[in-house]
XYZ file of C-alpha atoms in Angstrom:
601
model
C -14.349 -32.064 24.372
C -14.745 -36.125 24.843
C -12.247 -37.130 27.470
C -11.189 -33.506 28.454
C -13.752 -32.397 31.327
C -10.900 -32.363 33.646
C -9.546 -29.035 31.997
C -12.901 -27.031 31.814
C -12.850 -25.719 35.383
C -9.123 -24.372 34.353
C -9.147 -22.940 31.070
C -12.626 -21.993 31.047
C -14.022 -20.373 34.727
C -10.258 -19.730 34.998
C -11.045 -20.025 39.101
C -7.475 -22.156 39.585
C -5.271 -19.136 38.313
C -7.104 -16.135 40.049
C -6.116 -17.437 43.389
C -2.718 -16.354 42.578
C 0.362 -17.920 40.840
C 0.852 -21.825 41.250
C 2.874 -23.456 43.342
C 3.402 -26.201 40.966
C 7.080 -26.131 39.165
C 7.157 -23.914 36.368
C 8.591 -24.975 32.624
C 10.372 -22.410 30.240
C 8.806 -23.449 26.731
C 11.804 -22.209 24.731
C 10.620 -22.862 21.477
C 11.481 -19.798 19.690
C 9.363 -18.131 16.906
C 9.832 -18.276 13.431
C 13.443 -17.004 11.731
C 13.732 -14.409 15.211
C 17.686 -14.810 15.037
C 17.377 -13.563 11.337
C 16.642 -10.260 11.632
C 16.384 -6.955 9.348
C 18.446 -5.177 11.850
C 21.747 -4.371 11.104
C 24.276 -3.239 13.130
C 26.346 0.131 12.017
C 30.263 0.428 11.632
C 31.836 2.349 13.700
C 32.435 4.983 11.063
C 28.869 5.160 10.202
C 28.303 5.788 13.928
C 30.994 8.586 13.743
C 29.113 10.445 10.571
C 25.982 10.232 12.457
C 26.349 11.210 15.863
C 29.597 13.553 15.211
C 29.174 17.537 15.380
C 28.537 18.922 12.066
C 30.647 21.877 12.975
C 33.347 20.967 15.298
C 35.021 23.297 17.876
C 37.791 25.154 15.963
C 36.710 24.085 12.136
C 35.102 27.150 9.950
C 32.739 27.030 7.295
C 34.448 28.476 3.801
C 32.481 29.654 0.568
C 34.138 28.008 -1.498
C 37.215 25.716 -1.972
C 40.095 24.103 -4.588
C 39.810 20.921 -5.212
C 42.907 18.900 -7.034
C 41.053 17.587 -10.218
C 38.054 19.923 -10.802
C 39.147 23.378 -9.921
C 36.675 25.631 -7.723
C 33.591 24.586 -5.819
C 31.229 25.843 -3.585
C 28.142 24.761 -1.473
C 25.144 23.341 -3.762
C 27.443 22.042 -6.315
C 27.256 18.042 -6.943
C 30.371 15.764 -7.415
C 31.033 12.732 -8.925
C 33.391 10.696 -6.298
C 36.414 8.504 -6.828
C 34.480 5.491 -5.517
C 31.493 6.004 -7.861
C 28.763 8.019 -5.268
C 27.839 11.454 -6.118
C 28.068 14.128 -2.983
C 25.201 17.182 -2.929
C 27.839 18.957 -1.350
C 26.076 21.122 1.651
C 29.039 22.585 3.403
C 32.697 23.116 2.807
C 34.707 22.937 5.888
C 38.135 23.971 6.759
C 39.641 22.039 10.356
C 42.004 23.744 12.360
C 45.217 22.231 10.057
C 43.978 24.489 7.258
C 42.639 21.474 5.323
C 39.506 21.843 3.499
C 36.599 18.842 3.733
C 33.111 18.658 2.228
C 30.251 17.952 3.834
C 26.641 16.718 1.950
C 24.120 14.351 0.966
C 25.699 10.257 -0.180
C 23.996 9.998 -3.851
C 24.551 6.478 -5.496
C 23.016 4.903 -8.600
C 19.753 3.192 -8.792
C 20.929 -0.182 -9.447
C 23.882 0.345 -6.526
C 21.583 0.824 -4.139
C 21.066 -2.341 -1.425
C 23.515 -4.099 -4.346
C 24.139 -7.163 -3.018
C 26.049 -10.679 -4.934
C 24.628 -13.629 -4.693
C 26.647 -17.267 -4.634
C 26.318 -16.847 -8.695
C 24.938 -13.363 -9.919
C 24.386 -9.602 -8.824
C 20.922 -10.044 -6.617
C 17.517 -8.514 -7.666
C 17.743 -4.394 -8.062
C 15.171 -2.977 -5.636
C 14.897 0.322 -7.807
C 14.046 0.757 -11.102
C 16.911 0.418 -13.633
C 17.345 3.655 -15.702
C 20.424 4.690 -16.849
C 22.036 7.612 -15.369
C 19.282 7.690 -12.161
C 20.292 8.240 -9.202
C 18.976 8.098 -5.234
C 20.089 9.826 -2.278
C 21.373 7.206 0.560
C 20.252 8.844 3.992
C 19.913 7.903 7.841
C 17.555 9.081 9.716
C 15.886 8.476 13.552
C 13.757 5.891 13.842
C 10.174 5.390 12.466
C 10.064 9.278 10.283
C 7.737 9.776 8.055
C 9.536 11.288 6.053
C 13.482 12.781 6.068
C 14.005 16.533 6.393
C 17.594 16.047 5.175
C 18.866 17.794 7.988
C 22.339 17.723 9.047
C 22.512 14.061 10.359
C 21.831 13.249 7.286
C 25.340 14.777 5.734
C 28.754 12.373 4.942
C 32.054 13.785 4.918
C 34.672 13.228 2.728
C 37.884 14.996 1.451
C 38.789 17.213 -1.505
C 40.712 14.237 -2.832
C 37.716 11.986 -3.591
C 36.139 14.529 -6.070
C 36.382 13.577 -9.436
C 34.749 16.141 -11.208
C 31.615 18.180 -11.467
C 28.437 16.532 -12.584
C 25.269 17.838 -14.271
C 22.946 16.284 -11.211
C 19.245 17.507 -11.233
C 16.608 16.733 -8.616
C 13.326 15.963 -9.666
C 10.243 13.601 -8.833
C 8.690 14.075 -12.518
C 8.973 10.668 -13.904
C 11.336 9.165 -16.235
C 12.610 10.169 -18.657
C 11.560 13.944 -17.709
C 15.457 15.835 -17.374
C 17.040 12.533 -18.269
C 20.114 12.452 -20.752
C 17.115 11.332 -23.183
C 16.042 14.616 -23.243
C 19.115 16.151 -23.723
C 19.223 14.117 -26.870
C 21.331 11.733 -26.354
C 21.085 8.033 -26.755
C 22.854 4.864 -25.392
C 23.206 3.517 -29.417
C 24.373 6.841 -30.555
C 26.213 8.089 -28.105
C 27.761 5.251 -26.658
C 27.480 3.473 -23.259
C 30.226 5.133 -21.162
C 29.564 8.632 -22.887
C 26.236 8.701 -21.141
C 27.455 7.484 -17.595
C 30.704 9.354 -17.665
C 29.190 12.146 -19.232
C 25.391 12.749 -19.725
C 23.374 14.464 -16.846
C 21.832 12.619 -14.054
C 18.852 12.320 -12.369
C 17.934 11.880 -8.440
C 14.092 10.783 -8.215
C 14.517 8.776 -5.166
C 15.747 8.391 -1.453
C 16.950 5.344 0.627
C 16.901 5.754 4.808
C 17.892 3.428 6.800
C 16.159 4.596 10.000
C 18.851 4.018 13.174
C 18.396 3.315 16.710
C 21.963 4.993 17.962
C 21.239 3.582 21.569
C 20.988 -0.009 20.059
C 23.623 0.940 17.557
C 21.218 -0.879 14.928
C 19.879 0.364 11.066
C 15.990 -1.229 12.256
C 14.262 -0.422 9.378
C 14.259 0.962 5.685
C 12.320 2.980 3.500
C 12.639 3.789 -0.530
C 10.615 6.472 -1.665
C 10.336 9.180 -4.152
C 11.886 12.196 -3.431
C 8.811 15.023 -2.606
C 8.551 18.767 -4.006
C 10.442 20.523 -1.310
C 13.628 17.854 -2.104
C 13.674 18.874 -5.451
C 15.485 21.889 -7.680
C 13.395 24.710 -7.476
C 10.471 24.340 -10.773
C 11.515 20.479 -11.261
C 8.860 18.979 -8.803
C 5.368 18.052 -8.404
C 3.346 18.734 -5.211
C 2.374 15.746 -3.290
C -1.666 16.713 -4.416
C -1.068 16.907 -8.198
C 1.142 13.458 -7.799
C -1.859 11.448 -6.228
C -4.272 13.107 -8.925
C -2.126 11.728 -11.474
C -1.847 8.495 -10.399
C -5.824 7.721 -8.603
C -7.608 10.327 -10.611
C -10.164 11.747 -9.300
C -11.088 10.479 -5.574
C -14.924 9.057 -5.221
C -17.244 9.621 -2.052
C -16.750 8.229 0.663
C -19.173 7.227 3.831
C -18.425 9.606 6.668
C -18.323 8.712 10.700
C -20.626 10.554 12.799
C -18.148 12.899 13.348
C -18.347 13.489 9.780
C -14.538 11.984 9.270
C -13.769 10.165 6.168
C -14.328 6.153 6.190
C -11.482 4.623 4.114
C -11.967 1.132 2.144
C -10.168 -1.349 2.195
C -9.324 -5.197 0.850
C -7.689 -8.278 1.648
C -6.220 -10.430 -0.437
C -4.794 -14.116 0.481
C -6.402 -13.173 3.844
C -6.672 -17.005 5.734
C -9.201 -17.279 8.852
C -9.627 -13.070 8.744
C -7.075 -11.638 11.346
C -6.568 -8.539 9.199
C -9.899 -8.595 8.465
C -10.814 -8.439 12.192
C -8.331 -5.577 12.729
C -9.348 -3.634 9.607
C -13.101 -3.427 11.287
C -11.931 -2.165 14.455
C -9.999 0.203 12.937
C -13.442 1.529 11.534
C -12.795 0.770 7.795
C -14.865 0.290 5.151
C -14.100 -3.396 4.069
C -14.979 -3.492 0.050
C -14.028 -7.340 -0.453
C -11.837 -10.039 0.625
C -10.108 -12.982 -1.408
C -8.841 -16.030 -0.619
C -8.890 -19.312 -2.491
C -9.517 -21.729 0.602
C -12.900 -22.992 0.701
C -12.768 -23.351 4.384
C -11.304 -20.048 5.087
C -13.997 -18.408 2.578
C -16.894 -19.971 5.210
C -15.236 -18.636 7.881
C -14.960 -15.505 6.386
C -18.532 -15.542 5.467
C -20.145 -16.632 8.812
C -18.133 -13.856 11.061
C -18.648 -10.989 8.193
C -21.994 -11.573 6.049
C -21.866 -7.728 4.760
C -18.380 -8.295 3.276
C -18.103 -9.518 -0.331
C -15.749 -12.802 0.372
C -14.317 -13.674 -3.242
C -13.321 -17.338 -3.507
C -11.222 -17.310 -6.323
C -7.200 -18.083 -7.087
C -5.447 -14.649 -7.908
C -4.881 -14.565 -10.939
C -8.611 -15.768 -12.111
C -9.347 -12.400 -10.051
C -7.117 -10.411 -11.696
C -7.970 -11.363 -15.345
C -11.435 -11.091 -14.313
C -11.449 -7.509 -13.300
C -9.204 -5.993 -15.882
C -9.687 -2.891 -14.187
C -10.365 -3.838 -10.648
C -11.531 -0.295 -9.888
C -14.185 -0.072 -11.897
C -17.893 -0.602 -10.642
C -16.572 1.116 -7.422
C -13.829 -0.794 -6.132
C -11.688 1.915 -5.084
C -9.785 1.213 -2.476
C -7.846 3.169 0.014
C -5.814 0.038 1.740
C -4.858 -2.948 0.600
C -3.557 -5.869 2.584
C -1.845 -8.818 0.841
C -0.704 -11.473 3.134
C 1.162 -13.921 0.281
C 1.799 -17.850 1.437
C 4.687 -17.681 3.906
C 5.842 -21.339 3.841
C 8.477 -21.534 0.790
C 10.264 -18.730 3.053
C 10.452 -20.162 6.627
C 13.658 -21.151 7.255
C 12.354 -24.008 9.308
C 10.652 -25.439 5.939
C 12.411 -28.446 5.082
C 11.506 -28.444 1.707
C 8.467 -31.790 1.814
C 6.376 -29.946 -0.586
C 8.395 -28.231 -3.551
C 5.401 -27.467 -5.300
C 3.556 -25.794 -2.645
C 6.521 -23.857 -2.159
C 6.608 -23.174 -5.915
C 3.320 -21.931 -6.085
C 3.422 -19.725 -3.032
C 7.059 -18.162 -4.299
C 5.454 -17.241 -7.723
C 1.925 -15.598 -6.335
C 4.847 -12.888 -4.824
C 5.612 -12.012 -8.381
C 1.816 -10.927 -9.054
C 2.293 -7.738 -6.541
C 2.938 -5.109 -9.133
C -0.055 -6.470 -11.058
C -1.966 -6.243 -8.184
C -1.431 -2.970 -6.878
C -1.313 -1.522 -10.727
C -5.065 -2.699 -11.393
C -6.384 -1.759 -7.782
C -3.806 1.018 -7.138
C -4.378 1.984 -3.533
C -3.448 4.486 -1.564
C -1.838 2.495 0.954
C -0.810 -1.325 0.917
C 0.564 -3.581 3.782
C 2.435 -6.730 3.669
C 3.164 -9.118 5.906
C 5.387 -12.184 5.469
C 7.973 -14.491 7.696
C 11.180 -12.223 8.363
C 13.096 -14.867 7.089
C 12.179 -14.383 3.402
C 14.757 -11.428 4.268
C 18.087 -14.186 4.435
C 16.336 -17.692 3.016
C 17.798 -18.115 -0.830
C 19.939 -15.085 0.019
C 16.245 -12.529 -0.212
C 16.081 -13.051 -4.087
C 12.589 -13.251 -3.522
C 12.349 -10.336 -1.210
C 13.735 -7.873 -3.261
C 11.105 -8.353 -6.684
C 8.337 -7.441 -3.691
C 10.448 -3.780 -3.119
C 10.689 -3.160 -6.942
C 7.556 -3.831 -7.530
C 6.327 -1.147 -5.232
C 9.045 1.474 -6.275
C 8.544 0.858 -10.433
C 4.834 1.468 -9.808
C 5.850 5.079 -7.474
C 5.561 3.683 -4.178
C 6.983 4.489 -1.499
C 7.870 1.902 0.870
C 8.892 1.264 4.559
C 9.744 -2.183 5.782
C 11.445 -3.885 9.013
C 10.667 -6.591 11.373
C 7.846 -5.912 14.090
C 8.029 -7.764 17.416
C 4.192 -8.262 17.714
C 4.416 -8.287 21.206
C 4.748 -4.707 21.985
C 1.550 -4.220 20.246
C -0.696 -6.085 22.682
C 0.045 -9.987 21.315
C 0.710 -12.271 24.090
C 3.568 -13.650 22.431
C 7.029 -12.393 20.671
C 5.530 -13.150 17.217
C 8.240 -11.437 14.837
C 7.212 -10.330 11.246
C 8.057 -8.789 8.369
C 5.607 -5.616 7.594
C 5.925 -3.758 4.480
C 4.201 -0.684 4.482
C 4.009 1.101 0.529
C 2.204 3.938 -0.112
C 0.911 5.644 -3.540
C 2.490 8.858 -5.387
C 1.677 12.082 -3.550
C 0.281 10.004 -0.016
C 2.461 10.064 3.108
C 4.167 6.874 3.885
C 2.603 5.971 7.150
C 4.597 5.338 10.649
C 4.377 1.865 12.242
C 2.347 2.325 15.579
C 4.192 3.522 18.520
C 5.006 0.188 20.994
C 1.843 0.180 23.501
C 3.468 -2.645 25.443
C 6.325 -3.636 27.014
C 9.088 -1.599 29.918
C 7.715 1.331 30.760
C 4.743 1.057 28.739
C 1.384 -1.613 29.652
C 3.282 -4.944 31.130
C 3.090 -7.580 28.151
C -0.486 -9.459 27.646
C -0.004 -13.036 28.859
C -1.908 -16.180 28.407
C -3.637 -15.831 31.510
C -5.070 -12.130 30.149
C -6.312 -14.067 27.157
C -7.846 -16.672 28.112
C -9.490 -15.693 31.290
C -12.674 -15.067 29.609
C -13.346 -18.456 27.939
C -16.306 -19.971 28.757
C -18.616 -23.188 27.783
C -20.785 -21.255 25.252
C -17.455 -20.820 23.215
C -16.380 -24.004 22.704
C -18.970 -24.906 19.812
C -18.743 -26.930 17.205
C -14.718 -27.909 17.281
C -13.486 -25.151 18.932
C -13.232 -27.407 22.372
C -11.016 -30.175 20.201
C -7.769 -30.254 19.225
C -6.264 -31.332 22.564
C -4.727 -34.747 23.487
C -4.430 -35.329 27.358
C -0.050 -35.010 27.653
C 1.504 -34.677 30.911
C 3.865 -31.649 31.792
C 4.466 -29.889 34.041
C 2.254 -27.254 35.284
C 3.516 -23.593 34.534
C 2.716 -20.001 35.420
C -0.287 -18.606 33.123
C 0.568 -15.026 34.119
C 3.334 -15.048 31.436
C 3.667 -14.862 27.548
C 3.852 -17.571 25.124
C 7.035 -18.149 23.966
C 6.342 -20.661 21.054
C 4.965 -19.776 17.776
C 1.517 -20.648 16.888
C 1.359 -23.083 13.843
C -0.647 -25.289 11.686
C 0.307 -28.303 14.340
C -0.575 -25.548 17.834
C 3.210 -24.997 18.165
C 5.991 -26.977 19.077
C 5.802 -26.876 23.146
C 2.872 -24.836 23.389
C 1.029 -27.017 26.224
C -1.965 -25.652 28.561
C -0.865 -24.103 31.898
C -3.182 -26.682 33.866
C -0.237 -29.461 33.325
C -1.424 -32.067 31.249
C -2.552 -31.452 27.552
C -1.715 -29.066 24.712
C -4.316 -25.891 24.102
C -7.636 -26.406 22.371
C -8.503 -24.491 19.267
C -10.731 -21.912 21.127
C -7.347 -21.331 23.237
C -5.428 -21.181 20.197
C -7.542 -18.655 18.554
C -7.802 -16.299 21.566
C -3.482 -16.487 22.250
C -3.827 -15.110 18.200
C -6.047 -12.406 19.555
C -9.225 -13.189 17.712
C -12.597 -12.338 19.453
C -14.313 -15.139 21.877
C -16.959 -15.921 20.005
C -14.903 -16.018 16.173
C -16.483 -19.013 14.478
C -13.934 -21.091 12.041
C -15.080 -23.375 9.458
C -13.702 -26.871 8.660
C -12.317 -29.553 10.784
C -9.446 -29.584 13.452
C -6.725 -29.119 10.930
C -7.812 -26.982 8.585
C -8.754 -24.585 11.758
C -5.505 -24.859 12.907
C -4.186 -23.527 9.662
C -6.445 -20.523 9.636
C -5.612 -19.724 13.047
C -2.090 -20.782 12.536
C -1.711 -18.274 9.813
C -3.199 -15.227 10.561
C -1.976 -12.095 11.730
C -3.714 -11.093 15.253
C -6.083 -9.067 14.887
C -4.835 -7.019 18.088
C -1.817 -5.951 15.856
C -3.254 -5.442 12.920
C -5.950 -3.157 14.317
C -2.923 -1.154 15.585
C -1.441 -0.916 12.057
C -3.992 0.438 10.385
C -5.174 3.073 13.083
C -2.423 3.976 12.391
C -2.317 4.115 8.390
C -5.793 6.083 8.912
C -3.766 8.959 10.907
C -1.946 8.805 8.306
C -4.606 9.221 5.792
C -6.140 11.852 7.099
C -3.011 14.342 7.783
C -2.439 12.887 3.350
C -5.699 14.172 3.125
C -5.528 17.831 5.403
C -2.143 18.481 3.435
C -3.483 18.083 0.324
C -7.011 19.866 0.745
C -4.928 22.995 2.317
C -2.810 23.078 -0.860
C -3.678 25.925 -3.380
C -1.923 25.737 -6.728
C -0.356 28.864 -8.096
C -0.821 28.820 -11.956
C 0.215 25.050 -11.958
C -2.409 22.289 -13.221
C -1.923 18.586 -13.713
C 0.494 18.191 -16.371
C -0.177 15.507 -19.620
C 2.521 14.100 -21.085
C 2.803 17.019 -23.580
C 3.114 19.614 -21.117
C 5.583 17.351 -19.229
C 8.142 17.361 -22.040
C 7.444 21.198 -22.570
C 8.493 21.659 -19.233
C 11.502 19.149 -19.269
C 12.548 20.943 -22.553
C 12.418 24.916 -20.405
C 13.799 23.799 -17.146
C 16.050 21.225 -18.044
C 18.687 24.249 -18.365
C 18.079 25.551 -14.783
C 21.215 26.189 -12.891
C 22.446 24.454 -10.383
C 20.757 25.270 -7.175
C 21.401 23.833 -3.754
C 18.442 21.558 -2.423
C 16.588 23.823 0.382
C 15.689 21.671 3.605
């Protein structure tokens, strides 16, 4: 604090701003955060509009049993279509309008490696699904933030007798490939040839795409991909959600209980910085089993603010040959958080350090190992939205499939942290994946913002600083700089980075924020110690997701959890048990006959 006692009656006893707002001139710091203008979002046609909001049945148009079409003869509702474009239709409804002409009405179905197909400046893009011949996955909207999709009738397309092509062998199922597949109808790619089996050979929906819509912003603001549960599937060809997560995490360990005797889920954190996930993940109330990070600095941090968590100082993939089975020994773990290096995918990096970049692109490509040795019930990831756009989201895409080819499901769009209690617009990529057989978990509901709790400011965060935090460096990091003074009763508008932010400056009018201010505008606690000097502080803080948010997140993952958990301790099975793979190809070999049966919602 040499050379900076003129700010400690300010920023510390706070007594200058609780007399009311300033009379000085105020300054708009317009430095905006991170990729903002890159969003997710994506604004619908007007047709897609149309399909969603319109009546499904329309003053004057009748529903018919059945109806002629001109290239496949007679169909009725519950039969499925191969279209002139390449989709498939679950046809729901056939429709007649007051000309006499008929329509169909039902459920878009595309194939796996159409879905989110995108070209590149040279080749197709990364497939977000897996890649299996003759799969297909139903292509939905629904409101925002479901849980799930009932299928209900916003969810239906229309489209006229004249775009059906013929009728296809389509079967719905969440048994795993190659259960009901064309491979075990017998038939082969070699043998049969390739355009027998796509033109020809049954098909197979195991998944769905939503894209979950905000009609009064007009907007698609976020996504999910997830397997398709038992209620979505032909009657006998699905697996309840319980017998799904048995398969997959075997069977579940004890757990410590509250004392309200509830459940206490574990959880990790992996690439986890300074701890802000950390910090929210124990005021959610979780059990935190270990942490990992490879930064000596951040690993002293870690172990000073937490010294009954295991902190593993180790590069990832040291840990991951290390523990072959990282679930052994009893590391099970309900959540995981992995918070990979977001540099390489800033937009604003200008490129100074290609082999930092290099190295924080490939650690991205260890997810599927990661969540196929730990497999937990949950993960969350967190990244810069603009790995979304930057190198047109090659490396975006590999982080979906990973998920899905392991049976996640998976909900991602871009959070505005600020309507979670953060005193600043920080916008972020979360990815939220969950296990076969759990529930894929909501984002929490906005807390802040119009007609909510007014936004935090800086003044509501750093009112309580006082001389006994500023240990150690946490008074440094400020240079006296002359500004104008500004109104502390309002948000931060510039990202917090490893440099404190381009404009970020102190309220009081002459210097940029110290590291204890820093920390506290990222939400961590008053007294949060950090480890190393000014700059590698900076970093940790710089790079951390506030703990505010992330405490949100997973209370709400832990809701989640337990209505996973009350689901699947209320289900009874019948004469069912946990298939093998034996008794899954008996079954496939019986049911893969089944008529054709229209989808119940």
């Amino acid at each position: 604090m040499a050379g900076l006692s003129r700010d400690l009656p300010i920023v510390v006893s706070n007594e200058a701003y609780d007399d009311g707002v300033p009379t000085d001139p105020l300054i708009d710091l317009t430095d905006e955060d991170d990729d903002d203008e890159r969003q997710v979002q994506r604004d619908l046609t007007t047709g897609e509009l149309e399909d969603y909001e319109r009546l499904i049945r329309p003053v004057g148009h009748q529903v018919c049993e059945f109806a002629d079409t001109p290239n496949c003869g007679k169909i009725a509702p519950g039969s499925r279509v191969e279209r002139r474009d390449g989709d498939f239709l679950l046809v729901k409804y056939i429709m007649k309008n007051p000309a006499g002409e008929h329509y169909l009405q039902g459920i878009l179905l595309r194939r796996n490696h159409g879905v989110m197909r995108k070209l590149g400046r040279a080749h197709w893009l990364h497939a977000v699904l897996p890649l299996k011949k003759n799969e297909l996955c139903m292509v939905l909207k629904t409101t925002e933030n479901s849980i799930g999709c009932s299928l209900d009738d916003s969810c239906l397309v229309t489209m006229p007798l004249s775009m059906v092509v013929s009728i296809r062998h389509i079967t719905f199922s969440n048994y795993e490939f190659p259960a009901y597949s064309y491979l075990e109808h017998g038939m082969s790619v070699h043998t049969d040839g390739r355009d027998f089996i796509e033109e020809l050979a049954p098909l197979v929906c195991r998944w769905k795409y939503v894209e979950e819509i905000n009609v009064k912003a007009k907007k698609a603001t976020a996504f999910q991909l997830a397997p398709l549960d038992e209620a979505k599937c032909d009657p006998m060809h699905g697996l309840p959600n319980a017998l799904r997560f048995r398969k997959f995490r075997g069977t579940e360990r004890e757990h410590r209980h509250d004392d309200r005797g509830r459940k206490i889920y574990v959880s990790a954190d992996i690439f986890l910085g300074g701890g802000g996930t950390l910090t929210g993940m124990v005021k959610a109330k979780l059990d935190v089993k270990y942490v990992l990070d490879n930064m000596p600095q951040a690993c002293e941090t870690l172990e000073e603010n937490w010294p009954d968590v295991k902190v593993i100082e180790m590069d990832i993939t040291d840990f991951l040959n290390l523990v072959a089975d990282a679930r052994t020994g009893g590391d099970v773990v309900d959540i995981l958080h992995v918070s990979f290096p977001c540099q390489a995918h800033s937009h604003r990096n200008r490129g100074l350090n290609e082999e930092r970049d290099a190295i924080g692109i490939a650690l991205g490509y260890s997810l599927k190992d990661i969540i196929q040795k730990i497999k937990p019930r949950v993960v969350t990831i967190e990244q810069t939205n603009g790995i979304l756009t930057k190198n047109e989201g090659q490396h975006f895409r590999p982080l979906l499939q990973a998920l899905t080819t392991s049976g996640y499901a998976v909900r991602w769009g871009v959070l505005d942290f600020a309507l979670l209690g953060n005193p600043q617009h920080r916008k972020r990529l979360v990815i939220i994946g969950a296990c076969p057989g759990e529930l894929l978990p909501s984002y929490p509901a906005p807390t802040h913002g119009p007609g909510r709790t007014p936004f935090t400011t800086i003044y509501d965060w750093l009112k309580g600083i006082k001389v006994r935090h500023l240990d150690g460096k946490m008074g440094d990091g400020a240079v006296g700089r002359e500004h104008e003074p500004f109104d502390p009763h309002t948000q931060l508008r510039g990202c917090i980075t490893s440099d404190g932010g381009t404009g970020n400056k102190s309220p009081d009018g002459w210097r940029p924020y110290i590291l204890r201010e820093l920390a506290r505008l990222q939400t961590f606690p008053l007294n949060y110690f950090f480890a190393g000097g000014i700059t590698a502080i900076r970093l940790q803080i710089a790079n951390a997701v506030p703990p505010e948010v992330a405490e949100k997140i997973f209370r709400e993952i832990v809701r989640s959890l337990r209505r996973s958990d009350a689901e699947m301790a209320a289900w009874r099975p019948e004469e069912v048990d946990l298939l093998d793979d034996d008794d899954e190809e008996e079954a496939a070999a019986v049911t893969c006959s089944t008529e054709v049966i229209m989808i119940d919602d």
